[in-house]
Amino acid sequence: MKKRLSFQVYGLIVCIMVLVLQPYWVLANQPAKQERLYGNSRYQTMLQIALKFPDKVDNVVLTTGWNFPDALAGVPFAHQKKGPLLLLETTPELSQETFKYLKEHLDKSGNIYILGGTVAVPDSFIEASVNLGFKRENIHRIAGHDRYDTALAIAKELNHSGSEFYLVQGDNFPDALSASVLAATTGYVSVEKSNYYKLKGQVVPASLGGVPLILLPSKDPIPESIIDYFNAISNKVTDLKQTFHVVGGTAVIPEDSLEQLKARVTRISPNGVERISGDNRYATMGKVNGLERAFDASWQEDENGVPIPKIYLASGENFPDALTGAVLAAKNQAPLVLVNDSLPKETSELLMRYWQRNQTGRTRGAMVTALGGSSVISNKTLNSVSYILNYGQSPLGKPQVRTVAGSGSLGYLDGQSSEAEFAMPSGIAQGIDGTVYVSDTYNHRIRAISGGQVTTIAGVTTVSDEYGLPVGGFLDGPVSEARFNRPKGLIVDPKGRIYVADSVNGAIRVIDKSGLVTTLVKGLNSPSDLVLGKEGDLYVTETLNHRILRVDKSGKWSVLAGGGYETRNNWLFGGYADGHGEQAQFNEPSGLTLGADGSLYVVDTGNQRVRVVSPQGEVSTLAGSGSAPIVDTTYYKGGFQEGSLMETKFNFPSGIAVSAEGTVYVADTYNHRLREISKSGEVKTLAGNGIHGKQNGLPEQVQFDSPVAVELTPNGDLLIIDQFNNSVRLLEWQP
């Protein structure tokens, strides 16, 4: 009796904890080394990035949000001014985010720098700024007659020696993005770094650094105004030698332009024209960001710091989110790394080099900040980046886990998959049309996931208990009136009928295509899972009677395996024994699946094992070990161990699936892992790091919270019921 009471109370306590503590769990289980700065538009994303600057700033830089050249050239300038670069819509009225920032964060005596002419940024923006209380004399426009001339005008406003320049194409943005951060941080020495070396007895003055980012046309010669600018600087300073870092291949900055530079600029240092390029935008970015002279924070932690502690990710296919982000990256002297949905090989190689460099640090980790929402940089890409930086391995070919449905909150809500709510779901099955069915256990309903929507297909409740949870019932009839009581396993037959293990009602229920719920079997003791045999019979795990039943089409049942148990205090205690039929013993079997040869694979939860039942009823142990009992129960103690079949350990596993080739997948519930039993006889973790949480991503990153069911999809992916996260997860294999 003690065992029954403990599990019923435990279930209620868990539900209450999920309701009360769930907001804290969500915070606690956010990835420690990932963040995303984003909004619903480029301007809202810009605002989130700008809020990473000090609460009050003395300067801001404004430019159009509809084109990139002026903003990119302005990155070193904004960095020197210690303020964010803010994007503007076509009118002040549409630029609410920028003016909100000006009003709340720019000192009233501060400066506003506008990049670009009146076509890009009309004078109405000046008037709107004055109307907010900013002084007209503190509003400065920096502009030229075109993008090249504007970049030149910005360079003239920049405080620099004139000895070094970055040259980028002005016709497209990718090469210039990473180069803009490098230009901004050249010669940058933070106050913290300066103070550190002062304590060491070395003089390293603090400096904002920064050199100009000059835009060049990709098809025309370098404008005479740019050549004249270079020569004018060198003529003013005796013995000044100039170095030009040309970013991009010959397709974006032709060799003729370099020859023009060498022939026309009078004081170029030896080997002073350096081309940094790759075969594509990502390869060029990798070369730019791979320069070890550019980013190195290892001076921290008494010269045991992480060389690359921060990394910013930006889309290599779109520019807006990266513009303000480039200034933030420069502020933190961090690389701006370009990605796309497939995580280019060149980006992966760069990140691998960062991982290798970080191994010299004391803590080794890197904080990854994605600039933009998941439609700009997908969660899959972000997780792949984090995987490389954590494990130093390529994610290619590895599975990834994502959430298919469920917001993570315990409740009841139909709707968009990501917003829907479940209450400790238990079972999952997929119909031949691809619809996924879920037994929403503590909502006492059967739900469906299709086309990005979650709907209720059967079950209703009318009252709640003292914990606020719905109360189940037992009623056949139309799906809108039928009642279930903690339904668990379910299966869909080829005709679309859904069979449900209605656990507390001790029944097998059927939902037919007409929308009618009927009872096929009743009088069972907590059925947990069921499968459809090849001849149309059902097989059921009758959990609290510790046996496997066969049920024919009429509802008549017989024992296939399990029996001979001892009763103590009116409670049937399970056991562990291989053998034939009722000579075999189980201990609260739960998950059940059918192999290609007709054998049943059973999760023997209380025994911490996976068992196999032949079509003739012969029971054998496939995997799992353990012989130490838990006091006052017949359960064996769970554990975690990988390896051979009879040495491996599980911790109250619940769900199971098997492929046509014979690979077995186990939802190892209290180990918070998805395990794999290979045909060769090895057990390993497929996904999950053993920490209860809700992190998606690659295998070692993934966190589950009590996975209880697993279903193999036709294409070989795995659907998982993550019970305490109240969600459905999907492990999908990458090409």
XYZ file of C-alpha atoms in Angstrom:
735
model
C 0.000 0.000 0.000
C 2.895 2.309 0.784
C 4.081 2.125 -2.817
C 0.723 3.030 -4.324
C 0.305 6.021 -2.019
C 3.783 7.327 -2.734
C 3.305 7.329 -6.491
C -0.114 8.963 -6.386
C 1.144 11.705 -4.076
C 4.282 12.065 -6.174
C 2.230 12.675 -9.294
C 0.238 15.416 -7.585
C 3.340 17.020 -6.073
C 5.056 17.105 -9.456
C 2.044 18.787 -11.038
C 2.010 21.432 -8.309
C 5.761 21.989 -8.630
C 5.435 22.438 -12.374
C 2.684 25.003 -11.862
C 4.463 26.921 -9.106
C 8.130 26.586 -10.077
C 7.894 26.410 -13.854
C 8.846 30.081 -14.424
C 11.999 29.545 -12.369
C 12.851 26.321 -14.220
C 12.509 28.131 -17.523
C 15.014 30.737 -16.349
C 17.345 28.225 -14.774
C 17.491 26.039 -17.847
C 18.145 28.671 -20.442
C 21.453 27.895 -22.152
C 24.228 29.536 -20.125
C 26.272 30.521 -23.175
C 23.667 31.591 -25.679
C 21.518 34.656 -26.055
C 19.439 36.176 -28.794
C 18.850 39.890 -29.373
C 15.784 40.332 -31.530
C 12.427 41.949 -32.093
C 9.583 41.663 -34.555
C 11.311 43.973 -37.043
C 14.802 45.215 -37.864
C 14.059 48.305 -35.789
C 12.933 46.386 -32.730
C 16.021 44.181 -33.035
C 18.123 47.326 -33.317
C 16.580 48.625 -30.095
C 17.379 45.435 -28.204
C 20.984 45.650 -29.369
C 21.220 49.340 -28.478
C 20.007 48.605 -24.951
C 23.248 46.674 -24.411
C 25.061 50.014 -24.351
C 25.227 52.038 -21.090
C 21.905 53.407 -19.903
C 22.986 56.960 -20.729
C 25.150 57.786 -23.744
C 26.647 61.031 -24.980
C 26.496 60.225 -28.673
C 24.361 58.297 -31.126
C 24.771 57.694 -34.840
C 21.701 57.595 -37.096
C 21.369 56.238 -40.613
C 18.808 54.691 -42.903
C 17.627 51.163 -42.158
C 16.916 50.493 -45.811
C 20.466 50.312 -47.115
C 23.821 49.253 -45.758
C 26.743 51.353 -47.084
C 26.518 54.415 -44.828
C 25.927 52.289 -41.739
C 28.865 49.978 -42.406
C 31.266 52.841 -42.994
C 29.939 54.347 -39.773
C 30.777 51.370 -37.529
C 34.311 52.587 -36.580
C 32.940 56.095 -36.107
C 30.097 54.975 -33.815
C 32.554 52.884 -31.834
C 34.800 55.895 -31.295
C 31.811 57.911 -30.140
C 30.886 55.152 -27.628
C 27.313 55.090 -28.780
C 25.000 52.813 -30.746
C 24.229 53.013 -34.429
C 20.469 53.438 -34.823
C 18.409 52.730 -37.934
C 15.717 54.985 -39.326
C 12.538 54.276 -41.219
C 11.447 56.579 -44.033
C 9.835 59.122 -41.679
C 10.243 60.135 -38.026
C 6.700 58.940 -37.327
C 7.651 55.434 -38.442
C 10.941 55.487 -36.505
C 9.400 55.010 -33.066
C 12.090 52.682 -31.722
C 14.919 55.081 -32.538
C 13.195 58.111 -31.067
C 12.241 56.114 -27.994
C 15.923 55.366 -27.504
C 16.930 58.998 -28.040
C 14.355 60.186 -25.532
C 15.270 57.690 -22.823
C 19.009 57.149 -23.252
C 20.723 60.082 -24.996
C 21.904 62.884 -22.733
C 20.073 66.120 -23.593
C 23.386 67.811 -24.286
C 24.582 64.851 -26.331
C 25.415 64.681 -30.018
C 23.420 63.128 -32.846
C 25.404 62.196 -35.944
C 23.427 61.553 -39.117
C 25.124 59.501 -41.834
C 23.973 60.143 -45.389
C 22.377 62.910 -47.381
C 18.831 64.204 -47.301
C 17.605 61.535 -49.705
C 18.605 58.805 -47.266
C 17.766 60.759 -44.086
C 15.509 63.787 -44.702
C 15.835 66.983 -42.634
C 12.553 66.084 -40.955
C 14.599 63.828 -38.676
C 16.617 66.829 -37.524
C 13.429 68.739 -36.741
C 11.983 65.758 -34.874
C 15.174 65.530 -32.782
C 15.032 69.249 -31.983
C 11.395 68.845 -30.944
C 12.549 66.215 -28.435
C 14.755 68.847 -26.801
C 18.110 68.164 -28.427
C 20.197 71.157 -29.476
C 20.322 71.877 -33.180
C 24.034 72.674 -32.974
C 24.619 69.171 -31.584
C 23.042 67.492 -34.593
C 25.647 66.810 -37.283
C 25.136 65.469 -40.789
C 28.039 63.572 -42.365
C 27.354 63.048 -46.053
C 28.696 63.031 -49.584
C 27.132 62.963 -53.012
C 27.134 59.124 -53.090
C 27.976 56.142 -50.829
C 31.688 56.348 -51.633
C 31.852 60.011 -50.873
C 29.844 59.542 -47.659
C 32.244 56.834 -46.477
C 35.091 59.240 -47.238
C 33.364 61.993 -45.248
C 32.992 59.605 -42.289
C 36.690 58.722 -42.531
C 37.567 62.408 -42.326
C 35.556 62.695 -39.083
C 37.272 59.662 -37.576
C 40.187 60.193 -35.216
C 43.015 58.100 -36.694
C 46.660 58.362 -37.750
C 46.078 57.799 -41.436
C 48.507 54.886 -41.568
C 45.979 52.080 -41.933
C 42.739 51.526 -43.865
C 40.283 48.752 -44.650
C 39.007 48.770 -48.228
C 35.743 46.958 -49.019
C 33.342 46.832 -51.912
C 30.466 49.268 -51.706
C 28.069 47.255 -53.853
C 27.292 44.505 -51.327
C 27.493 44.096 -47.586
C 28.910 40.683 -46.483
C 32.642 41.351 -46.810
C 32.249 44.732 -45.172
C 30.357 43.413 -42.126
C 33.172 41.555 -40.421
C 35.736 44.039 -41.737
C 33.812 46.894 -40.112
C 34.360 45.358 -36.669
C 38.022 44.786 -37.408
C 38.408 48.394 -38.587
C 36.662 49.669 -35.464
C 38.806 47.629 -33.071
C 42.203 48.159 -34.702
C 44.333 49.759 -31.989
C 41.523 49.474 -29.432
C 42.740 49.043 -25.856
C 40.022 48.985 -23.215
C 40.413 50.761 -19.891
C 40.287 47.365 -18.161
C 43.122 46.024 -20.301
C 45.184 49.162 -19.767
C 44.699 48.961 -15.997
C 45.651 45.293 -15.971
C 48.983 45.932 -17.668
C 49.586 48.963 -15.436
C 49.419 46.594 -12.440
C 52.020 44.474 -14.239
C 54.302 47.473 -14.583
C 53.683 47.888 -18.317
C 52.460 51.023 -20.060
C 49.594 50.197 -22.427
C 47.491 53.358 -22.732
C 43.761 52.999 -23.138
C 42.661 53.837 -26.679
C 39.409 53.651 -28.594
C 41.425 52.861 -31.726
C 39.658 52.654 -35.043
C 40.670 53.095 -38.651
C 38.519 54.077 -41.636
C 36.448 51.637 -43.633
C 36.608 52.895 -47.211
C 34.075 51.766 -49.824
C 35.285 51.037 -53.352
C 33.290 50.327 -56.506
C 33.609 46.779 -57.810
C 33.518 47.650 -61.511
C 34.864 51.181 -61.799
C 38.262 52.673 -60.929
C 38.856 54.034 -57.447
C 37.396 57.587 -57.347
C 39.984 60.350 -57.543
C 38.636 61.856 -54.313
C 39.716 58.738 -52.396
C 43.207 58.717 -53.937
C 43.552 62.419 -53.130
C 42.468 61.766 -49.531
C 45.132 59.103 -48.996
C 47.848 61.350 -50.427
C 46.705 64.405 -48.494
C 47.096 62.537 -45.202
C 50.542 61.185 -46.024
C 51.747 64.615 -47.159
C 50.849 66.102 -43.772
C 52.842 63.606 -41.711
C 56.551 63.119 -42.267
C 57.650 59.548 -42.931
C 54.073 58.227 -42.720
C 53.685 54.902 -44.483
C 50.236 53.570 -45.297
C 48.840 50.019 -45.179
C 45.689 48.951 -47.017
C 43.764 45.815 -46.061
C 41.696 44.910 -49.115
C 38.781 42.677 -48.086
C 37.342 40.487 -50.829
C 38.480 38.697 -53.960
C 39.039 40.033 -57.447
C 35.348 39.694 -58.298
C 34.465 42.396 -55.750
C 37.631 44.536 -55.808
C 39.484 43.926 -59.097
C 43.245 43.726 -59.340
C 43.178 46.863 -61.494
C 42.012 48.824 -58.441
C 44.970 47.562 -56.432
C 47.349 48.476 -59.228
C 45.770 51.935 -59.325
C 46.304 52.199 -55.582
C 49.970 51.194 -55.812
C 50.625 53.544 -58.711
C 48.807 56.608 -57.418
C 49.245 56.595 -53.620
C 52.639 58.048 -52.842
C 53.583 56.533 -49.477
C 52.580 52.900 -49.253
C 54.598 50.838 -46.799
C 56.487 47.768 -48.092
C 53.933 44.995 -48.675
C 51.371 47.611 -47.723
C 48.555 46.286 -49.915
C 47.169 43.096 -48.349
C 44.238 41.233 -49.867
C 42.116 39.192 -47.419
C 39.793 36.957 -49.381
C 38.209 33.556 -49.782
C 36.179 31.704 -52.374
C 32.877 33.138 -51.081
C 31.530 35.586 -48.500
C 31.844 33.051 -45.669
C 35.386 32.129 -46.601
C 36.349 35.804 -46.735
C 34.682 36.358 -43.362
C 36.638 33.399 -41.998
C 39.905 34.930 -43.178
C 39.033 38.323 -41.660
C 37.949 36.918 -38.306
C 40.699 34.313 -38.257
C 43.447 36.914 -37.896
C 44.838 36.169 -34.440
C 46.021 39.748 -34.024
C 42.406 40.918 -34.148
C 40.685 39.330 -31.147
C 42.393 38.099 -28.018
C 41.123 38.484 -24.454
C 43.529 35.981 -22.929
C 45.079 38.799 -20.867
C 42.088 38.486 -18.547
C 42.137 36.216 -15.480
C 45.843 36.932 -15.011
C 46.590 35.922 -18.592
C 44.596 32.699 -18.311
C 41.452 34.117 -19.854
C 39.491 32.840 -22.817
C 40.980 34.282 -26.037
C 37.532 34.571 -27.676
C 35.035 35.057 -24.821
C 32.261 36.594 -26.938
C 31.048 35.884 -30.455
C 28.270 37.680 -32.326
C 26.355 35.878 -35.068
C 24.811 37.705 -37.995
C 23.066 36.554 -41.128
C 25.289 36.419 -44.181
C 22.192 36.686 -46.370
C 20.648 39.856 -44.954
C 22.178 43.000 -43.473
C 19.882 45.012 -41.119
C 20.297 43.194 -37.809
C 24.067 43.148 -38.186
C 24.489 46.914 -38.552
C 23.887 47.952 -34.952
C 25.284 44.588 -33.896
C 28.635 45.366 -35.518
C 29.083 48.357 -33.210
C 28.153 46.219 -30.188
C 30.670 43.574 -31.298
C 33.334 46.274 -31.605
C 32.454 47.592 -28.134
C 33.154 44.120 -26.739
C 36.134 43.541 -29.082
C 34.415 40.410 -30.375
C 34.194 38.921 -33.868
C 31.059 39.231 -35.963
C 30.581 35.809 -37.556
C 28.334 35.276 -40.570
C 26.052 32.249 -40.716
C 23.152 30.889 -42.691
C 20.688 28.061 -42.112
C 23.100 25.401 -43.297
C 26.072 26.726 -41.255
C 28.622 27.054 -44.063
C 31.715 24.892 -43.961
C 33.928 27.967 -43.763
C 32.037 29.276 -40.728
C 32.282 25.876 -39.039
C 36.036 25.828 -39.644
C 36.426 29.308 -38.142
C 34.437 28.306 -35.061
C 36.562 25.181 -34.708
C 39.656 27.401 -34.675
C 38.056 29.568 -31.998
C 37.357 26.441 -29.935
C 40.968 25.372 -30.272
C 42.214 28.797 -29.202
C 39.856 28.821 -26.223
C 41.312 25.563 -24.908
C 44.224 27.623 -23.608
C 41.932 29.578 -21.294
C 41.088 28.708 -17.738
C 37.326 28.545 -18.321
C 37.316 27.913 -22.099
C 33.676 28.811 -22.812
C 32.410 31.482 -25.200
C 29.203 33.501 -25.007
C 27.310 33.401 -28.313
C 24.909 36.233 -29.167
C 22.630 35.853 -32.179
C 21.585 39.121 -33.796
C 18.021 38.640 -34.985
C 15.137 36.271 -34.404
C 14.822 32.631 -35.393
C 13.646 33.594 -38.880
C 17.005 35.338 -39.384
C 19.270 32.905 -37.528
C 17.527 29.615 -36.879
C 17.635 27.862 -33.521
C 19.220 24.953 -35.337
C 22.089 27.151 -36.519
C 22.534 28.707 -33.083
C 22.672 25.278 -31.468
C 25.153 24.044 -34.070
C 27.429 26.984 -33.326
C 27.185 26.357 -29.597
C 27.909 22.681 -30.161
C 31.146 23.412 -31.980
C 32.264 25.881 -29.320
C 31.443 23.481 -26.490
C 32.684 20.218 -27.944
C 35.090 21.101 -30.725
C 33.267 18.811 -33.139
C 31.386 19.360 -36.353
C 27.615 18.982 -35.955
C 27.230 17.644 -39.486
C 25.474 14.289 -39.595
C 24.399 14.455 -35.954
C 20.756 14.483 -34.925
C 19.129 17.572 -33.509
C 16.181 17.891 -31.168
C 13.527 20.567 -31.518
C 10.136 21.190 -29.977
C 7.187 20.201 -32.144
C 4.389 21.303 -29.821
C 3.937 22.729 -26.375
C 4.851 26.061 -24.831
C 6.359 24.330 -21.813
C 3.632 25.590 -19.499
C 1.349 23.140 -17.746
C -2.224 23.860 -18.813
C -4.789 23.233 -21.486
C -4.782 25.256 -24.673
C -5.337 24.405 -28.314
C -3.797 26.490 -31.074
C -0.405 27.077 -32.639
C 1.993 24.270 -31.810
C 4.427 26.538 -29.988
C 1.649 28.114 -27.921
C -0.406 25.017 -27.107
C -0.443 23.701 -23.555
C -0.463 20.135 -22.255
C -0.692 18.655 -18.756
C 1.830 15.865 -18.269
C 1.196 13.981 -21.531
C 2.127 10.291 -21.662
C 1.486 8.638 -25.024
C 2.122 9.361 -28.674
C 1.230 7.768 -32.005
C 1.217 8.817 -35.637
C -1.538 8.146 -38.164
C -0.912 7.143 -41.764
C -1.752 10.710 -42.849
C 1.053 12.091 -40.665
C -1.178 13.426 -37.906
C 0.434 12.997 -34.485
C -1.848 11.995 -31.624
C -1.011 12.665 -27.976
C -2.648 11.362 -24.825
C -2.816 14.502 -22.691
C -2.895 12.569 -19.440
C -3.720 15.101 -16.741
C -6.082 16.986 -19.044
C -7.878 13.644 -19.653
C -8.014 14.333 -23.377
C -6.687 13.079 -26.697
C -5.014 15.801 -28.760
C -3.868 15.960 -32.380
C -0.957 17.834 -33.976
C -1.322 18.606 -37.672
C -0.279 21.446 -39.919
C 1.274 23.401 -37.085
C -1.878 23.284 -34.984
C -2.858 21.417 -31.830
C -6.508 20.456 -31.478
C -8.562 18.352 -29.076
C -10.159 15.368 -30.763
C -11.755 13.630 -27.766
C -12.387 14.156 -24.095
C -13.936 16.782 -21.862
C -13.684 17.783 -18.198
C -15.984 19.975 -16.141
C -14.402 20.290 -12.681
C -10.948 20.629 -11.110
C -9.484 19.143 -7.952
C -7.952 20.982 -4.987
C -4.695 21.357 -6.925
C -6.385 23.045 -9.865
C -5.990 20.013 -12.119
C -8.905 18.717 -14.209
C -10.806 15.710 -12.859
C -11.287 12.780 -15.212
C -14.318 10.561 -15.695
C -15.616 7.541 -17.572
C -18.195 8.082 -20.285
C -18.617 6.725 -23.797
C -20.313 8.700 -26.554
C -19.492 11.491 -28.989
C -15.928 12.790 -28.730
C -17.196 16.144 -27.441
C -18.884 14.436 -24.486
C -16.692 11.394 -23.802
C -14.592 11.294 -20.662
C -11.251 9.679 -19.949
C -9.246 9.349 -16.744
C -5.501 9.798 -17.258
C -5.167 8.215 -20.686
C -1.658 7.007 -21.488
C -0.576 4.878 -24.468
C -2.412 5.038 -27.771
C -2.180 3.512 -31.233
C -3.804 4.258 -34.599
C -4.890 1.409 -36.873
C -4.802 1.565 -40.706
C -8.466 2.615 -40.780
C -7.820 5.596 -38.555
C -9.326 4.183 -35.364
C -7.489 5.272 -32.226
C -7.066 2.811 -29.355
C -6.374 4.377 -25.966
C -5.042 2.851 -22.742
C -7.347 4.693 -20.312
C -5.212 3.952 -17.272
C -7.180 4.996 -14.182
C -10.409 3.709 -15.721
C -8.659 0.360 -16.325
C -10.039 0.319 -19.851
C -9.138 0.170 -23.512
C -11.163 2.777 -25.352
C -11.700 3.207 -29.090
C -12.236 6.477 -30.990
C -13.686 5.668 -34.398
C -13.681 7.755 -37.560
C -17.267 8.878 -36.989
C -16.303 10.583 -33.738
C -17.713 8.027 -31.341
C -15.866 6.770 -28.249
C -16.579 3.212 -27.093
C -15.051 0.835 -24.555
C -13.414 -2.325 -25.886
C -12.057 -3.697 -22.571
C -12.598 -2.744 -18.948
C -11.626 -4.112 -15.564
C -7.854 -3.898 -16.103
C -5.361 -2.655 -13.537
C -3.713 0.494 -14.923
C -3.023 -0.294 -18.594
C -0.152 1.898 -19.786
C 0.625 1.159 -23.416
C -0.637 -0.880 -26.334
C 0.362 -1.930 -29.827
C -1.463 -3.436 -32.762
C -0.314 -6.926 -33.743
C 0.071 -8.138 -37.301
C -3.190 -10.080 -37.146
C -5.193 -7.185 -35.742
C -4.963 -8.189 -32.077
C -3.934 -5.671 -29.455
C -1.134 -6.177 -26.954
C -1.338 -4.246 -23.702
C 0.973 -3.627 -20.747
C -1.253 -4.043 -17.674
C 1.128 -2.192 -15.430
C -0.102 -2.798 -11.881
C -0.828 -6.474 -12.582
C 2.701 -6.775 -14.044
C 1.750 -8.618 -17.222
C 1.326 -8.413 -20.974
C -2.141 -9.083 -22.377
C -3.397 -10.091 -25.790
C -6.783 -8.609 -26.738
C -8.743 -9.868 -29.730
C -11.005 -7.771 -31.932
C -14.053 -8.539 -29.793
C -12.367 -7.312 -26.620
C -11.651 -10.732 -25.134
C -8.265 -10.792 -23.478
C -5.748 -13.389 -22.340
C -2.364 -13.300 -20.607
C 0.604 -13.515 -22.974
C 3.282 -13.193 -20.296
C 3.665 -12.433 -16.603
C 2.265 -14.089 -13.489
C 2.870 -15.858 -10.179
C 3.155 -12.709 -8.110
C 2.965 -12.253 -4.331
C 0.273 -10.123 -2.723
C 1.129 -8.104 0.393
C -1.348 -5.824 2.137
C -3.713 -6.102 -0.833
C -0.971 -4.929 -3.147
C 0.374 -7.122 -5.954
C 4.169 -7.002 -5.904
C 6.047 -7.406 -9.166
C 9.063 -9.601 -9.777
C 11.815 -10.353 -12.214
C 12.141 -13.629 -14.082
C 12.654 -14.659 -17.675
C 10.688 -17.603 -18.937
C 7.608 -18.679 -20.834
C 4.180 -17.098 -20.465
C 3.006 -16.738 -16.879
C 6.260 -18.161 -15.561
C 7.942 -14.889 -16.503
C 7.664 -11.884 -14.218
C 7.682 -8.133 -14.735
C 7.699 -5.156 -12.380
C 5.270 -2.494 -13.571
C 5.889 -2.801 -17.316
C 5.002 0.374 -19.190
C 6.183 1.097 -22.755
C 5.475 -1.419 -25.493
C 6.381 -1.704 -29.176
C 6.293 -4.335 -31.918
C 9.390 -5.563 -33.763
C 9.527 -6.525 -37.425
C 9.546 -10.250 -36.508
C 6.427 -9.949 -34.352
C 8.289 -9.853 -31.032
C 7.185 -7.390 -28.395
C 9.719 -5.058 -26.799
C 8.688 -4.128 -23.268
C 10.036 -1.459 -20.950
C 10.096 -3.213 -17.572
C 10.190 0.001 -15.586
C 10.477 -1.248 -12.006
C 13.165 -3.735 -12.984
C 15.166 -1.054 -14.874
C 15.318 -3.305 -17.935
C 14.159 -3.794 -21.497
C 12.556 -7.192 -22.109
C 11.526 -9.057 -25.261
C 8.444 -11.266 -25.601
C 8.341 -13.636 -28.561
C 5.066 -14.245 -30.435
C 4.856 -17.530 -28.492
C 5.187 -15.786 -25.114
C 8.857 -16.511 -24.365
C 10.297 -13.656 -22.263
C 14.005 -12.710 -22.271
C 16.015 -9.725 -21.091
C 17.479 -7.546 -23.818
C 19.286 -4.891 -21.779
C 19.626 -3.466 -18.299
C 21.038 -4.496 -14.967
C 20.640 -3.849 -11.277
C 19.833 -5.945 -8.257
C 19.809 -3.490 -5.315
C 16.194 -2.997 -4.184
C 14.617 0.280 -3.115
C 13.462 -0.109 0.490
C 9.785 -0.982 0.989
C 9.245 -1.600 -2.732
C 10.055 -4.278 -5.244
C 11.774 -1.768 -7.503
C 15.429 -2.102 -8.318
C 17.493 1.063 -7.969
C 18.028 2.862 -11.216
C 21.321 4.204 -12.497
C 23.154 5.326 -15.576
C 25.775 3.386 -17.431
C 26.560 2.964 -21.107
C 28.084 -0.137 -22.646
C 27.117 -3.724 -23.239
C 23.548 -4.974 -22.941
C 23.772 -6.630 -19.540
C 26.012 -4.004 -17.946
C 24.065 -0.921 -18.932
C 21.821 0.840 -16.424
C 18.526 2.675 -16.841
C 16.613 4.853 -14.407
C 12.893 4.041 -14.556
C 12.626 3.947 -18.355
C 9.110 4.327 -19.734
C 8.892 4.550 -23.528
C 10.220 2.414 -26.355
C 10.336 2.188 -30.148
C 12.119 -0.169 -32.537
C 13.175 0.328 -36.148
C 12.616 -2.185 -38.936
C 16.353 -2.944 -38.785
C 16.158 -3.758 -35.070
C 17.604 -0.635 -33.419
C 15.769 -0.012 -30.153
C 15.138 3.461 -28.742
C 14.315 3.931 -25.056
C 12.954 6.962 -23.215
C 15.114 6.695 -20.092
C 12.839 8.813 -17.962
C 14.720 9.733 -14.814
C 18.061 9.828 -16.585
C 16.449 12.487 -18.809
C 17.918 10.831 -21.872
C 16.954 9.115 -25.072
C 18.976 5.895 -25.275
C 19.772 3.653 -28.233
C 20.297 -0.111 -28.181
C 22.150 -1.084 -31.324
C 21.920 -4.405 -33.124
C 25.562 -4.975 -32.213
C 24.642 -5.035 -28.528
C 25.794 -1.633 -27.337
C 23.720 0.858 -25.377
C 24.500 4.561 -25.729
C 22.861 7.928 -25.258
C 21.338 9.287 -28.427
C 20.277 12.645 -26.947
C 20.179 14.293 -23.543
C 22.917 15.325 -21.132
C 21.259 13.937 -18.004
C 20.275 17.341 -16.628
C 16.556 17.945 -16.424
C 15.749 21.006 -18.507
C 14.253 21.979 -21.854
C 17.191 22.780 -24.104
C 16.956 21.839 -27.776
C 19.911 21.257 -30.065
C 22.548 18.632 -30.707
C 22.896 15.438 -28.620
C 25.186 16.656 -25.843
C 23.300 19.951 -25.570
C 19.805 18.528 -25.256
C 17.957 18.608 -21.963
C 14.769 16.677 -21.283
C 12.626 16.584 -18.177
C 11.324 13.037 -17.788
C 10.801 11.752 -21.336
C 8.173 8.997 -21.143
C 7.316 7.940 -24.688
C 9.037 7.673 -28.047
C 7.567 7.067 -31.499
C 9.483 6.309 -34.702
C 8.272 8.303 -37.709
C 8.181 6.812 -41.238
C 11.304 8.786 -42.238
C 13.307 7.566 -39.243
C 12.995 10.568 -36.950
C 11.880 10.149 -33.346
C 8.969 11.864 -31.624
C 9.370 12.136 -27.859
C 6.897 12.970 -25.115
C 8.798 15.204 -22.678
C 6.393 14.864 -19.807
C 7.428 17.438 -17.224
C 8.149 19.947 -19.974
C 4.589 19.377 -21.211
C 5.784 19.190 -24.760
C 6.382 17.012 -27.796
C 9.965 17.001 -29.046
C 11.407 15.666 -32.312
C 14.831 14.189 -32.875
C 15.591 14.564 -36.557
C 18.598 13.350 -38.456
C 20.519 15.871 -40.536
C 21.426 15.071 -44.139
